[in-house]
PDB file of C-alpha atoms in Angstrom:
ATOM      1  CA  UNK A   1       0.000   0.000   0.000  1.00  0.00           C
ATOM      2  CA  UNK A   2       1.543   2.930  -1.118  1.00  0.00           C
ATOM      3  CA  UNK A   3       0.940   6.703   1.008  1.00  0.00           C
ATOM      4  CA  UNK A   4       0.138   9.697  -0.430  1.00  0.00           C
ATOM      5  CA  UNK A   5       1.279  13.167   1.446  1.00  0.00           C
ATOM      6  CA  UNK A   6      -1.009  15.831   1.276  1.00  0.00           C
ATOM      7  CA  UNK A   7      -1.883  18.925   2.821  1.00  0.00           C
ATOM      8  CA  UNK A   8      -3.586  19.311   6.022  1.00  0.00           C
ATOM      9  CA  UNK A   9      -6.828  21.343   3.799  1.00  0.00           C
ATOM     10  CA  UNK A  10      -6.574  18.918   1.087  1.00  0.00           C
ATOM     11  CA  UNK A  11      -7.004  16.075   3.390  1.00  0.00           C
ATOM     12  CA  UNK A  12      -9.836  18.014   5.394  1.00  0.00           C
ATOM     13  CA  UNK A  13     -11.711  18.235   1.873  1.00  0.00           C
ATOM     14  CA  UNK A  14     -11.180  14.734   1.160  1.00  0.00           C
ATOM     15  CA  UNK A  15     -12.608  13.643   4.138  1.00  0.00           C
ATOM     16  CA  UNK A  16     -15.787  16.534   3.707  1.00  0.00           C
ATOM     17  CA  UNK A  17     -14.666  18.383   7.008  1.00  0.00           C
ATOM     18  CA  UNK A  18     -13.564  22.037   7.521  1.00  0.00           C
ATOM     19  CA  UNK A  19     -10.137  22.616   8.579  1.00  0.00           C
ATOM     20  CA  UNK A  20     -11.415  24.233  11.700  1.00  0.00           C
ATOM     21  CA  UNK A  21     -13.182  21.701  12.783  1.00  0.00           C
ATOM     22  CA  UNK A  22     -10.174  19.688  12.663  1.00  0.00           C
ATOM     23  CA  UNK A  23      -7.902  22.338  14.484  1.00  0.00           C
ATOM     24  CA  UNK A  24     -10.253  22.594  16.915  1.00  0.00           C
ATOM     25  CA  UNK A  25      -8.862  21.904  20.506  1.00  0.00           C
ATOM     26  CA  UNK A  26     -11.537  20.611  23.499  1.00  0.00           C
ATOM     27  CA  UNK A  27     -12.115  22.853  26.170  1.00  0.00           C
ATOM     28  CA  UNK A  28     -14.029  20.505  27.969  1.00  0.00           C
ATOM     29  CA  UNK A  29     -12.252  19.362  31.158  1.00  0.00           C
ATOM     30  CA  UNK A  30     -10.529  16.004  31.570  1.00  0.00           C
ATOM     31  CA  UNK A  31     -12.659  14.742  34.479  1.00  0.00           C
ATOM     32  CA  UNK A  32     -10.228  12.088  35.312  1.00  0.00           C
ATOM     33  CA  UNK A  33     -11.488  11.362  38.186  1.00  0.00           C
ATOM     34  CA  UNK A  34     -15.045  11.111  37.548  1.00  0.00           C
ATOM     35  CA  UNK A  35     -14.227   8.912  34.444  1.00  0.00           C
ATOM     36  CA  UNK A  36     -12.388   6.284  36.955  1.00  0.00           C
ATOM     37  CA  UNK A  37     -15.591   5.919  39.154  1.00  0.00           C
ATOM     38  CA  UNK A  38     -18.037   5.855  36.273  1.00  0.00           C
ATOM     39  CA  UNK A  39     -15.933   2.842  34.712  1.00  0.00           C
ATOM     40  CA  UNK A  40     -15.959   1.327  37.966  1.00  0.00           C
ATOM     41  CA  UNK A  41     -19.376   1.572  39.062  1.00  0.00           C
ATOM     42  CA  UNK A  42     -19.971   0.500  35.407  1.00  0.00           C
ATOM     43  CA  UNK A  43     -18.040  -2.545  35.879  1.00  0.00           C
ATOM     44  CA  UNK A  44     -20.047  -3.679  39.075  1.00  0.00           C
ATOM     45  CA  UNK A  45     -23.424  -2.844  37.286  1.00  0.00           C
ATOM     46  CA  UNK A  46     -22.765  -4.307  33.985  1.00  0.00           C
ATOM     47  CA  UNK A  47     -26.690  -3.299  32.887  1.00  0.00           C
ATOM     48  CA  UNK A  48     -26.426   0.183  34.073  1.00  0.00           C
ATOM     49  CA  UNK A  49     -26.979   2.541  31.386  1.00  0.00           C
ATOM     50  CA  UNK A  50     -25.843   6.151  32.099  1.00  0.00           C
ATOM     51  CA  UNK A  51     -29.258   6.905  33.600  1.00  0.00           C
ATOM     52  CA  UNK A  52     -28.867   4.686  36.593  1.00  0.00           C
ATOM     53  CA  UNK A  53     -25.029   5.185  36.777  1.00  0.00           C
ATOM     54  CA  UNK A  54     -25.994   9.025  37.381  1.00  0.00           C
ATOM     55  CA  UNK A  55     -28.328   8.280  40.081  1.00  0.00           C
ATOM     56  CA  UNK A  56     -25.308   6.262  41.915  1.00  0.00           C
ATOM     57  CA  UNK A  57     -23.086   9.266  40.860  1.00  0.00           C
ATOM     58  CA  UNK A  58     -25.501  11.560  42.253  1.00  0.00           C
ATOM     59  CA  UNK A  59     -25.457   9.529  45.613  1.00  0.00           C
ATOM     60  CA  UNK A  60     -21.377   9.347  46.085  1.00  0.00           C
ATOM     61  CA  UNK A  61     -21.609  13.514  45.846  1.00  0.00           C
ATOM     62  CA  UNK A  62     -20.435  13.583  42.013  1.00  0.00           C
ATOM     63  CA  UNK A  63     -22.166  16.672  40.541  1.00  0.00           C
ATOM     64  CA  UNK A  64     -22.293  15.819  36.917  1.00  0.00           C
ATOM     65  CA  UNK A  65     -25.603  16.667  35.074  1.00  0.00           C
ATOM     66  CA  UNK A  66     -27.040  13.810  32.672  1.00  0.00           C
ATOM     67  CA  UNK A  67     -26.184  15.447  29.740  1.00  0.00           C
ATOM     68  CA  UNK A  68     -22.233  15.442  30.868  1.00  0.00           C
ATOM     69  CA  UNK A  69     -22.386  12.067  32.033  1.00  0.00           C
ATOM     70  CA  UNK A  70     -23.943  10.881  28.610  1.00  0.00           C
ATOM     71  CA  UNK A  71     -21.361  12.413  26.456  1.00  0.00           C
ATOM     72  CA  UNK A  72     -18.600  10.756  29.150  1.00  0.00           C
ATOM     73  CA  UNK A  73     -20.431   7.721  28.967  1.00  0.00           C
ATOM     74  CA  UNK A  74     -20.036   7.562  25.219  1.00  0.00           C
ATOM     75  CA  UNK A  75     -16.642   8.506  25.202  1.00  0.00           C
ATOM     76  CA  UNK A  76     -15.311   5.629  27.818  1.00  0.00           C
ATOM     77  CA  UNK A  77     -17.116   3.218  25.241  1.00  0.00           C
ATOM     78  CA  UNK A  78     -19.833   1.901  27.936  1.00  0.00           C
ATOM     79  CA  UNK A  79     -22.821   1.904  26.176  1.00  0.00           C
ATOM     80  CA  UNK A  80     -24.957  -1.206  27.099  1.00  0.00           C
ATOM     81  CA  UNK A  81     -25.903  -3.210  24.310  1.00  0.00           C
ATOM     82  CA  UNK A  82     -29.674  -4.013  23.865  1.00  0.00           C
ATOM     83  CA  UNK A  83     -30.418  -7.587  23.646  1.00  0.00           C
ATOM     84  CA  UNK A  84     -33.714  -9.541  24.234  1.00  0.00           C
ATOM     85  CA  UNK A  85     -35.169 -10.717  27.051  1.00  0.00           C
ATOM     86  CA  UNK A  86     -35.818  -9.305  30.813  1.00  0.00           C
ATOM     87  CA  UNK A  87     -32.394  -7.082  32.029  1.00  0.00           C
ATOM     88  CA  UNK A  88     -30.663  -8.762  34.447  1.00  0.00           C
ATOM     89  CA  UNK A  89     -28.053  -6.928  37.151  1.00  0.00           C
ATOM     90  CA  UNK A  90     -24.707  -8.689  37.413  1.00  0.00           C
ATOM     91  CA  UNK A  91     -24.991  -9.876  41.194  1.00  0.00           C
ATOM     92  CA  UNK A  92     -21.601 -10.425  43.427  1.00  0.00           C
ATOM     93  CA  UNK A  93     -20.036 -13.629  44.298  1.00  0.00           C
ATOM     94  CA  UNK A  94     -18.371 -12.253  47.439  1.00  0.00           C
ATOM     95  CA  UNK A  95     -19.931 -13.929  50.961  1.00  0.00           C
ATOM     96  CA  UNK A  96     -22.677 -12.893  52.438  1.00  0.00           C
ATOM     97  CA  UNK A  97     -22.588 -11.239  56.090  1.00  0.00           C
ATOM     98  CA  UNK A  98     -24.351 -12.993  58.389  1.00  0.00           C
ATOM     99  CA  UNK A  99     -27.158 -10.781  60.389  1.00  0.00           C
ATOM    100  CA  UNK A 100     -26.502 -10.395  63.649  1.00  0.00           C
ATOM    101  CA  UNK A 101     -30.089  -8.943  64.787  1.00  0.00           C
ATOM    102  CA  UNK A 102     -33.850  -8.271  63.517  1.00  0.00           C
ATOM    103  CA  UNK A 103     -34.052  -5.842  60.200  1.00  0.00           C
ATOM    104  CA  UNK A 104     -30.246  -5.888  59.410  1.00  0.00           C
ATOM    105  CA  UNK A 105     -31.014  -7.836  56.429  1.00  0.00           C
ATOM    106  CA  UNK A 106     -34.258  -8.954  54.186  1.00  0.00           C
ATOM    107  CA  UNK A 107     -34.786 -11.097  51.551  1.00  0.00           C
ATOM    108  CA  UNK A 108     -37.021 -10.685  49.026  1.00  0.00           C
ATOM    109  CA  UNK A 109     -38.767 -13.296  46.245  1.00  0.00           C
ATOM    110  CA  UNK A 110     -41.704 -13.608  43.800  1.00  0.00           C
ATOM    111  CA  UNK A 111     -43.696 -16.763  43.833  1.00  0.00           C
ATOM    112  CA  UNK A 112     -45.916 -17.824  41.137  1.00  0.00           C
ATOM    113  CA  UNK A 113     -49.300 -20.612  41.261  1.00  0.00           C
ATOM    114  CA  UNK A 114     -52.265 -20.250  39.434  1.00  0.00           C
ATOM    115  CA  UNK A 115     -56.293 -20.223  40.350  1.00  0.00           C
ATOM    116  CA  UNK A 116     -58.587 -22.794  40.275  1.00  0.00           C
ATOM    117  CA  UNK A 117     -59.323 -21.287  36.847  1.00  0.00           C
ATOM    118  CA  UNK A 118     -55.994 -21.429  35.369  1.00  0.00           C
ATOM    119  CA  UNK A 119     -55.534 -17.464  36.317  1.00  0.00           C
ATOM    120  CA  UNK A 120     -52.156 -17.032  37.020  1.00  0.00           C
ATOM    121  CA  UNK A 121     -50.859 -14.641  40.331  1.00  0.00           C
ATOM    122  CA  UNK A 122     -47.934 -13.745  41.840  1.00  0.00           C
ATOM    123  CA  UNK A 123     -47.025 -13.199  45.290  1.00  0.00           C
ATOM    124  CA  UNK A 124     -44.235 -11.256  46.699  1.00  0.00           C
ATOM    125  CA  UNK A 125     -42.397 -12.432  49.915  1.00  0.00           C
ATOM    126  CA  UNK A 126     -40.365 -10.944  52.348  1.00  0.00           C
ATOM    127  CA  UNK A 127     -38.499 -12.829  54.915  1.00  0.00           C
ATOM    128  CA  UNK A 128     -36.085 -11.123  57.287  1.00  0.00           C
ATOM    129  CA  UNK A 129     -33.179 -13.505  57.679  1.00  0.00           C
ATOM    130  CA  UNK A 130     -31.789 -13.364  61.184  1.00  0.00           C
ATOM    131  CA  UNK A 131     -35.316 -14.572  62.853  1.00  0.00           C
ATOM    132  CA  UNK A 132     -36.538 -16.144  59.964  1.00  0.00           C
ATOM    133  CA  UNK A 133     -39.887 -14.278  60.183  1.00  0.00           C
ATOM    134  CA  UNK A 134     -42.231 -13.401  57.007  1.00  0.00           C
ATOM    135  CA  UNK A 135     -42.894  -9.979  56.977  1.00  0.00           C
ATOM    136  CA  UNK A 136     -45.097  -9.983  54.291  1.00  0.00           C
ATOM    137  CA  UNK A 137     -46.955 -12.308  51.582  1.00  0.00           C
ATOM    138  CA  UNK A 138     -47.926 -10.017  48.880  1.00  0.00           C
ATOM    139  CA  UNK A 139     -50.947 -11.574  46.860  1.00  0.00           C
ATOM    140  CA  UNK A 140     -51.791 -10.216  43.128  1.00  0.00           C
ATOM    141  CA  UNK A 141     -52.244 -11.129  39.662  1.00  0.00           C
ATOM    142  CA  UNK A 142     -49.546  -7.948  38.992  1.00  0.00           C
ATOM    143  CA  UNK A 143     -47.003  -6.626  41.376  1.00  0.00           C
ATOM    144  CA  UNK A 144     -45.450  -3.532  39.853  1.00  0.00           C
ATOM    145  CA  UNK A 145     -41.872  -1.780  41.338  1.00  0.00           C
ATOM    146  CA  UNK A 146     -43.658   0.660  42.789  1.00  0.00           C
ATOM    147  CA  UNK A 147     -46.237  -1.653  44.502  1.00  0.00           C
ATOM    148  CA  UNK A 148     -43.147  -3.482  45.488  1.00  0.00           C
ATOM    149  CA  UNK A 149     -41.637  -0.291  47.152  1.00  0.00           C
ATOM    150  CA  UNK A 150     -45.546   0.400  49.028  1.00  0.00           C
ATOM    151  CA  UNK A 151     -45.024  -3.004  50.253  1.00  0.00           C
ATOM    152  CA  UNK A 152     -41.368  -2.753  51.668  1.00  0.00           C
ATOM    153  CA  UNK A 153     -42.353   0.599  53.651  1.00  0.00           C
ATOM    154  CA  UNK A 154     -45.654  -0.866  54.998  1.00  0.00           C
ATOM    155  CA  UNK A 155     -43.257  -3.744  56.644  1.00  0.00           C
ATOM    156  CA  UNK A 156     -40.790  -1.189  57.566  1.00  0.00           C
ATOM    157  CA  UNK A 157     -43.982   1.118  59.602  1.00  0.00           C
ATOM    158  CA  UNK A 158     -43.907  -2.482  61.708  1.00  0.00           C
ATOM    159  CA  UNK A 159     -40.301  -3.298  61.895  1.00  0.00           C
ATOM    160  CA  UNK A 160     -37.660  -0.223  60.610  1.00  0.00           C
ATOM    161  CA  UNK A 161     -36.279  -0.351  57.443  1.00  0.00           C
ATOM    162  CA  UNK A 162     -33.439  -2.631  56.884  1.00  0.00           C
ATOM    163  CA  UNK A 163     -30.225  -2.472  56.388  1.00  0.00           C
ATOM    164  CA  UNK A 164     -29.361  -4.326  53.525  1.00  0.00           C
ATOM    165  CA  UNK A 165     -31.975  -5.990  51.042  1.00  0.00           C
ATOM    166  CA  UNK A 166     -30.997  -9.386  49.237  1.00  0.00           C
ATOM    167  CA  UNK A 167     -33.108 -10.255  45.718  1.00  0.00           C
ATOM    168  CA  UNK A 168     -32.826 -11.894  42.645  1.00  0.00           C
ATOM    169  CA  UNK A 169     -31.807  -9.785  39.420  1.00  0.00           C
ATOM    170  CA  UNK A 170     -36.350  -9.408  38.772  1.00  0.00           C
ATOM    171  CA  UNK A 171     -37.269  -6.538  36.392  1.00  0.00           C
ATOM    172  CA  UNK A 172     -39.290  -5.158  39.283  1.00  0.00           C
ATOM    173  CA  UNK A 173     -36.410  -5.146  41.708  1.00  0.00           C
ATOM    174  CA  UNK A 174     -33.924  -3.334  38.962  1.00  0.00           C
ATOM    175  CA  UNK A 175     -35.530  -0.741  37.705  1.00  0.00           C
ATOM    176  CA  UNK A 176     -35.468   3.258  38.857  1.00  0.00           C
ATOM    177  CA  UNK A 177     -38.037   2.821  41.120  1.00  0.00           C
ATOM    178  CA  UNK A 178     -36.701   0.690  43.621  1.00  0.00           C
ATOM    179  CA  UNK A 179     -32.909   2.293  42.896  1.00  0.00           C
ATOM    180  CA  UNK A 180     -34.870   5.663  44.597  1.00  0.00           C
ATOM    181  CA  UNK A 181     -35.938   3.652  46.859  1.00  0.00           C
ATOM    182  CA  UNK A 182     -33.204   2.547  48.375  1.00  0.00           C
ATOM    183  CA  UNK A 183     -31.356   5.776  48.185  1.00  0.00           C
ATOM    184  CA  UNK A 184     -34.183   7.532  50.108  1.00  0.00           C
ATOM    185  CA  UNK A 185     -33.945   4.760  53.318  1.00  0.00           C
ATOM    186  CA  UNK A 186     -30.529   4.809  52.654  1.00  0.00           C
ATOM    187  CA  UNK A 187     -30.802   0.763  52.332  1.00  0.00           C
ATOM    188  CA  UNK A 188     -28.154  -1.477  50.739  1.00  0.00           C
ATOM    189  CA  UNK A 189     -29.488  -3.463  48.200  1.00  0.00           C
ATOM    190  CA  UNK A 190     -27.553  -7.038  46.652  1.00  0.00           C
ATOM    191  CA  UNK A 191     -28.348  -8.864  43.716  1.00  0.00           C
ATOM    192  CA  UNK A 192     -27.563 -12.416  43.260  1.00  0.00           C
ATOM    193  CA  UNK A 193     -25.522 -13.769  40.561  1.00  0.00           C
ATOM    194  CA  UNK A 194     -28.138 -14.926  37.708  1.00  0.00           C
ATOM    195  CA  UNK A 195     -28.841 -18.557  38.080  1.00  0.00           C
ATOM    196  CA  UNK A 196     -27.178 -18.897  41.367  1.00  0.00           C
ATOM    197  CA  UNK A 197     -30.752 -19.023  43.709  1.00  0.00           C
ATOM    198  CA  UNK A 198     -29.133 -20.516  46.654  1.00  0.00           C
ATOM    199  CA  UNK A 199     -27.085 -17.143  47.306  1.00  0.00           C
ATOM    200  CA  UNK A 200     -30.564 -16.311  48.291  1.00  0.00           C
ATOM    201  CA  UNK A 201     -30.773 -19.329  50.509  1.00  0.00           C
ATOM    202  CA  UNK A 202     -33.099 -18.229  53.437  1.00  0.00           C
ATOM    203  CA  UNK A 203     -35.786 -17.112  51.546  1.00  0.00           C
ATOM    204  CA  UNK A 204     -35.746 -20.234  48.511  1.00  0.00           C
ATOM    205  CA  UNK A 205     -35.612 -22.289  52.172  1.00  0.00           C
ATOM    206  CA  UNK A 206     -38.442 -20.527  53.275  1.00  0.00           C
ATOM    207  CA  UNK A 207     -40.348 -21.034  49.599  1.00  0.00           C
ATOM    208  CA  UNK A 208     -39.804 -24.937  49.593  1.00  0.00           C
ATOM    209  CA  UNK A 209     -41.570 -24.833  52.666  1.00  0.00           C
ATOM    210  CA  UNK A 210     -44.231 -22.579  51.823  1.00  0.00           C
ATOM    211  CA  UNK A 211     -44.958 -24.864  48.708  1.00  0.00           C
ATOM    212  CA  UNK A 212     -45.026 -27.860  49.654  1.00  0.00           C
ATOM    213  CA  UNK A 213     -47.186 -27.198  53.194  1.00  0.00           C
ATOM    214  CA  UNK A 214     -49.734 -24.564  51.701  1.00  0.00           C
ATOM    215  CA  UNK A 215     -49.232 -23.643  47.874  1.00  0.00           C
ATOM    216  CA  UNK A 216     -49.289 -27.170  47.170  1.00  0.00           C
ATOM    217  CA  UNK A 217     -52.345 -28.469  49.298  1.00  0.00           C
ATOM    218  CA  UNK A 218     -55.115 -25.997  48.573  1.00  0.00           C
ATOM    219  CA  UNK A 219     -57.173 -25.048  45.126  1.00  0.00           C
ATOM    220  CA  UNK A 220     -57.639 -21.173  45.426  1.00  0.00           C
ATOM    221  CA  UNK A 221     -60.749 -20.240  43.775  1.00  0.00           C
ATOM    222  CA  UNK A 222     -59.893 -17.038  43.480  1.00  0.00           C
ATOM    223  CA  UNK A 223     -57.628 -14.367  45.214  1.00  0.00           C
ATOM    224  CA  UNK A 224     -59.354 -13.416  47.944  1.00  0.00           C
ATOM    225  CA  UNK A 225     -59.110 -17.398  49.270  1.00  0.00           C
ATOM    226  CA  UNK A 226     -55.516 -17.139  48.180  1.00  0.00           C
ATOM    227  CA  UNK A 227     -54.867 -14.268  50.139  1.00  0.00           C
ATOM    228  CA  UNK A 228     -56.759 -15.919  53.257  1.00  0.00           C
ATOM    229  CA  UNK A 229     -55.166 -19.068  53.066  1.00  0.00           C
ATOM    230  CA  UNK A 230     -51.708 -17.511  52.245  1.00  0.00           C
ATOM    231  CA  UNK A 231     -51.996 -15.141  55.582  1.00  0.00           C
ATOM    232  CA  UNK A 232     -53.446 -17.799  57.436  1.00  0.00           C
ATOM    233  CA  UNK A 233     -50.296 -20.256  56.991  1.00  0.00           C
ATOM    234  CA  UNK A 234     -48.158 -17.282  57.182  1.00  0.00           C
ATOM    235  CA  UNK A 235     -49.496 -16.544  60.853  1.00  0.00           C
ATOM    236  CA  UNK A 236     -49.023 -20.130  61.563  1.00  0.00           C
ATOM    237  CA  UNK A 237     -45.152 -20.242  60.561  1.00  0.00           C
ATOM    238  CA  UNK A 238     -44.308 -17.213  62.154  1.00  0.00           C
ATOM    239  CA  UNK A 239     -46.106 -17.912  65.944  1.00  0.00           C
ATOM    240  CA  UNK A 240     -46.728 -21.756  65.902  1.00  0.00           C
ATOM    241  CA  UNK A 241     -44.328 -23.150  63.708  1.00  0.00           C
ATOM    242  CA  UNK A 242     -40.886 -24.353  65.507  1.00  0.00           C
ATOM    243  CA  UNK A 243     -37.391 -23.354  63.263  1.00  0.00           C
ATOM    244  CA  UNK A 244     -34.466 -25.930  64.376  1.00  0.00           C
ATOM    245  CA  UNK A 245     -32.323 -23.372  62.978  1.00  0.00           C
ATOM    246  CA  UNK A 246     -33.591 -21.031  65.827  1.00  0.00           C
ATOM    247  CA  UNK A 247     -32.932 -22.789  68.501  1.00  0.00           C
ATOM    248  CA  UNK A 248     -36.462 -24.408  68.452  1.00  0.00           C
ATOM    249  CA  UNK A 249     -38.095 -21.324  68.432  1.00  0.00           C
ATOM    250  CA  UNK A 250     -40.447 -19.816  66.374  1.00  0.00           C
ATOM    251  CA  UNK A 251     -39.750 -17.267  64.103  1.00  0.00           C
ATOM    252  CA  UNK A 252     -41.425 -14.816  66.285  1.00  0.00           C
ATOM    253  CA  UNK A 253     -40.192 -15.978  69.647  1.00  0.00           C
ATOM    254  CA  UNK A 254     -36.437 -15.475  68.626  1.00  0.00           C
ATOM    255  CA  UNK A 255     -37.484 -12.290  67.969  1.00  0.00           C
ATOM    256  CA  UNK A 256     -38.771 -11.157  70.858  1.00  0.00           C
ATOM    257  CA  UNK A 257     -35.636 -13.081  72.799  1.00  0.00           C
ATOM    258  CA  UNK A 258     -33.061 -11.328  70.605  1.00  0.00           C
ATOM    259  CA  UNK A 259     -34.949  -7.958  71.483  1.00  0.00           C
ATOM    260  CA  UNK A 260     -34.994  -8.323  75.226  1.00  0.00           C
ATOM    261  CA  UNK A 261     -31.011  -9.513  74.498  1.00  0.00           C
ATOM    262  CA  UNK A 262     -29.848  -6.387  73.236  1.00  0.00           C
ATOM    263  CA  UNK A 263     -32.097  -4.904  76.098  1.00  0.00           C
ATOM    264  CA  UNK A 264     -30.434  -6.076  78.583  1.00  0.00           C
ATOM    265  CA  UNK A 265     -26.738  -5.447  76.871  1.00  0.00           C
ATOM    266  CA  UNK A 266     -27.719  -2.200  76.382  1.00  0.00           C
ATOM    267  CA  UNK A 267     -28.872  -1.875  80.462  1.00  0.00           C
ATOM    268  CA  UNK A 268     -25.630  -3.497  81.672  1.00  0.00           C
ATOM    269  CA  UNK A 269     -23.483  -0.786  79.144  1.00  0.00           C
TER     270      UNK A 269
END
């Protein structure tokens, strides 16, 4: 291949530009840093778009405005690609803490069965994973992100908001709504790595149960005896039912005993 020297215009009208354009010098400002924790948050949230990333931007103290963190977006070559399917977040394969008292951590789940009329429903679930107990059993043929976030604060007006919430990667539990969420209780929220269900152990535990002891045994006519049923077996786990993982206790006992533990810690301090 042979090279032909030419003139800096003569190229420029080759190539159907004006020569200022190509003289032209940036004066926008490097933004090192901000570049650096954009491509990291980028690489924990591999689905992020530049939306979302701004929101987590926004949280950290960055002040970028969307419009700036587009163009930087496009620039560092992070665009997501569109594909098919529901999104899915990239969940982490580091260890789970362990929860060392009541609301420090929840898990959360959908459940699916269907009526006695082949209607399909859903039902939400959320299990708080140092006493075991089931907060909630959320019964509907649709359960939309924002019903989802109704749901979480009715539990917390019982309980407190948690620390940290544990899901699956569920459209409802990725999208903007539930990111606000968490950033207004100021709630930690992990994702599970796709098609790993046992790093949500407690509450797929919990769901085997459920199943095979009430989903599995009744015909519900229609959502109303769902509902009943569903609470119904819910009170019974969390008052009656004994957890050999608790010491014997029911959900609700240990509790109460871990509450009148820190009680008295906090007396004797």
């Amino acid at each position: 291949m042979k090279e032909n020297s030419c003139s800096q215009r003569r190229a420029c009208a080759l190539a159907g530009i004006d020569p200022r354009v190509y003289r032209r010098t940036s004066k926008h400002p490097a933004d090192t840093e901000l570049r650096v924790r954009m491509r990291e948050l980028a690489s924990e949230r591999q689905r992020f778009g530049y939306r979302r990333l701004h929101i987590l931007l926004k949280r950290e103290g960055w002040e970028a405005n969307w419009k700036k963190l587009y163009r930087l977006h496009r620039e560092e070559g992070l665009t997501v690609r569109k594909r098919g399917g529901r999104k899915r977040v990239i969940g982490t394969s580091a260890p789970m803490t362990i929860p060392h008292g009541p609301t420090q951590r929840w898990s959360l789940d959908f459940v699916s069965d269907t009526l006695s009329d082949g209607r399909r429903f859903r039902i939400l679930c959320v299990i708080d994973d140092f006493s075991r107990e089931c907060l909630a059993t959320v019964v509907d043929t649709s359960l939309s992100e924002h019903r989802v976030a109704r749901e979480l604060d009715r539990s917390a007006g019982m309980r407190g908001h948690p620390c940290m919430v544990l899901s699956d990667n569920g459209t409802e539990l990725t999208s903007n709504a539930m990111l606000k969420w968490q950033e207004d209780r100021q709630a930690e929220w992990d994702y599970i790595v796709p098609g790993k269900p046992m790093q949500n152990g407690v509450v797929e535990s919990f769901n085997g149960r459920w199943r095979d002891e009430c989903l599995n045994e009744h015909l519900f006519a229609n959502l109303r005896h769902a509902r009943e049923l569903i609470s119904a077996w819910r009170d019974d786990y969390n008052h009656h039912r004994h957890h050999t993982s608790l010491d014997g206790l029911t959900p609700r006992k240990f509790h109460k005993r871990s509450e009148e533990d820190q009680t008295l810690k906090t007396a004797n301090f």
